[in-house]
């Protein structure tokens, strides 16, 4: 399964990308990669099914994709950092 984030809004839009890197579909199970990572155990089977539909050519909404369409994989990853850690 190949995942990417397209430029959209603050956190990007999660898409599944074909093995040959030419087509993609918006992920319906999670809208951002951060959301997919946060709940991977529950969402990965759905994302895998969507990816397999893309590979079979039966996924609605498939479009061509170029690497220049993509954003950083996790444009705004969440983290907690204590200011006291930086002296």
CSV table of C-alpha atoms in Angstrom, one decimal:
chain,number,residue,atom,x,y,z
A,1,UNK,CA,0.0,0.0,0.0
A,2,UNK,CA,1.4,3.4,-1.0
A,3,UNK,CA,0.1,6.6,0.8
A,4,UNK,CA,0.7,10.2,0.0
A,5,UNK,CA,-0.6,13.6,1.0
A,6,UNK,CA,-1.8,16.0,-1.6
A,7,UNK,CA,-1.7,19.7,-1.0
A,8,UNK,CA,-5.0,20.7,0.5
A,9,UNK,CA,-5.7,22.8,3.6
A,10,UNK,CA,-3.5,22.8,6.6
A,11,UNK,CA,-2.8,19.0,6.9
A,12,UNK,CA,-3.0,17.8,3.3
A,13,UNK,CA,-5.4,15.2,1.9
A,14,UNK,CA,-4.6,11.5,2.2
A,15,UNK,CA,-4.6,9.5,-1.0
A,16,UNK,CA,-3.7,6.0,-1.9
A,17,UNK,CA,-1.3,5.8,-4.8
A,18,UNK,CA,-1.0,2.9,-7.3
A,19,UNK,CA,2.2,0.7,-7.3
A,20,UNK,CA,3.3,2.3,-10.6
A,21,UNK,CA,2.9,5.8,-9.0
A,22,UNK,CA,0.7,7.1,-11.8
A,23,UNK,CA,-2.8,7.0,-10.3
A,24,UNK,CA,-4.4,7.9,-6.9
A,25,UNK,CA,-7.7,7.9,-5.1
A,26,UNK,CA,-8.7,9.9,-2.1
A,27,UNK,CA,-8.8,7.7,1.0
A,28,UNK,CA,-12.3,7.5,2.4
A,29,UNK,CA,-11.3,5.8,5.6
A,30,UNK,CA,-9.1,8.7,6.8
A,31,UNK,CA,-8.8,12.2,5.5
A,32,UNK,CA,-5.2,12.8,6.6
A,33,UNK,CA,-2.1,10.7,7.2
A,34,UNK,CA,-2.0,11.8,10.8
A,35,UNK,CA,-5.5,10.5,11.3
A,36,UNK,CA,-4.5,7.2,9.7
A,37,UNK,CA,-1.4,6.8,11.9
A,38,UNK,CA,-3.4,7.7,15.0
A,39,UNK,CA,-5.9,4.9,14.4
A,40,UNK,CA,-3.8,2.5,12.3
A,41,UNK,CA,-5.0,-0.7,13.9
A,42,UNK,CA,-8.7,0.1,13.0
A,43,UNK,CA,-8.2,1.9,9.7
A,44,UNK,CA,-5.5,-0.2,7.9
A,45,UNK,CA,-7.8,-3.0,6.7
A,46,UNK,CA,-10.1,-0.4,5.1
A,47,UNK,CA,-7.2,1.5,3.5
A,48,UNK,CA,-5.8,-1.8,2.2
A,49,UNK,CA,-9.1,-2.7,0.6
A,50,UNK,CA,-9.3,0.8,-1.0
A,51,UNK,CA,-5.7,0.3,-2.3
A,52,UNK,CA,-6.5,-3.1,-3.8
A,53,UNK,CA,-9.6,-1.6,-5.6
A,54,UNK,CA,-7.3,1.0,-7.1
A,55,UNK,CA,-4.9,-1.7,-8.3
A,56,UNK,CA,-7.7,-3.7,-9.8
A,57,UNK,CA,-9.0,-0.6,-11.6
A,58,UNK,CA,-12.4,-0.7,-9.8
A,59,UNK,CA,-11.9,2.3,-7.6
A,60,UNK,CA,-14.2,5.3,-8.4
A,61,UNK,CA,-12.6,8.7,-8.6
A,62,UNK,CA,-9.1,7.5,-9.7
A,63,UNK,CA,-7.0,10.3,-11.2
A,64,UNK,CA,-3.5,10.7,-12.4
A,65,UNK,CA,-0.9,11.9,-9.9
A,66,UNK,CA,2.5,13.5,-10.2
A,67,UNK,CA,5.0,13.9,-7.4
A,68,UNK,CA,4.7,17.6,-7.7
A,69,UNK,CA,1.1,17.3,-6.6
A,70,UNK,CA,2.2,15.9,-3.3
A,71,UNK,CA,2.9,17.7,0.0
A,72,UNK,CA,5.1,16.6,2.8
A,73,UNK,CA,3.7,13.3,4.0
A,74,UNK,CA,2.6,14.8,7.4
A,75,UNK,CA,2.6,18.6,6.8
A,76,UNK,CA,1.8,19.3,10.5
A,77,UNK,CA,2.6,16.3,12.7
A,78,UNK,CA,1.5,16.6,16.2
A,79,UNK,CA,4.0,16.6,19.1
A,80,UNK,CA,4.4,17.6,22.6
A,81,UNK,CA,7.7,19.2,23.6
A,82,UNK,CA,8.6,20.6,27.0
A,83,UNK,CA,10.2,24.0,26.8
A,84,UNK,CA,12.4,23.0,29.7
A,85,UNK,CA,14.1,20.4,27.6
A,86,UNK,CA,15.9,23.2,25.6
A,87,UNK,CA,18.4,25.0,27.7
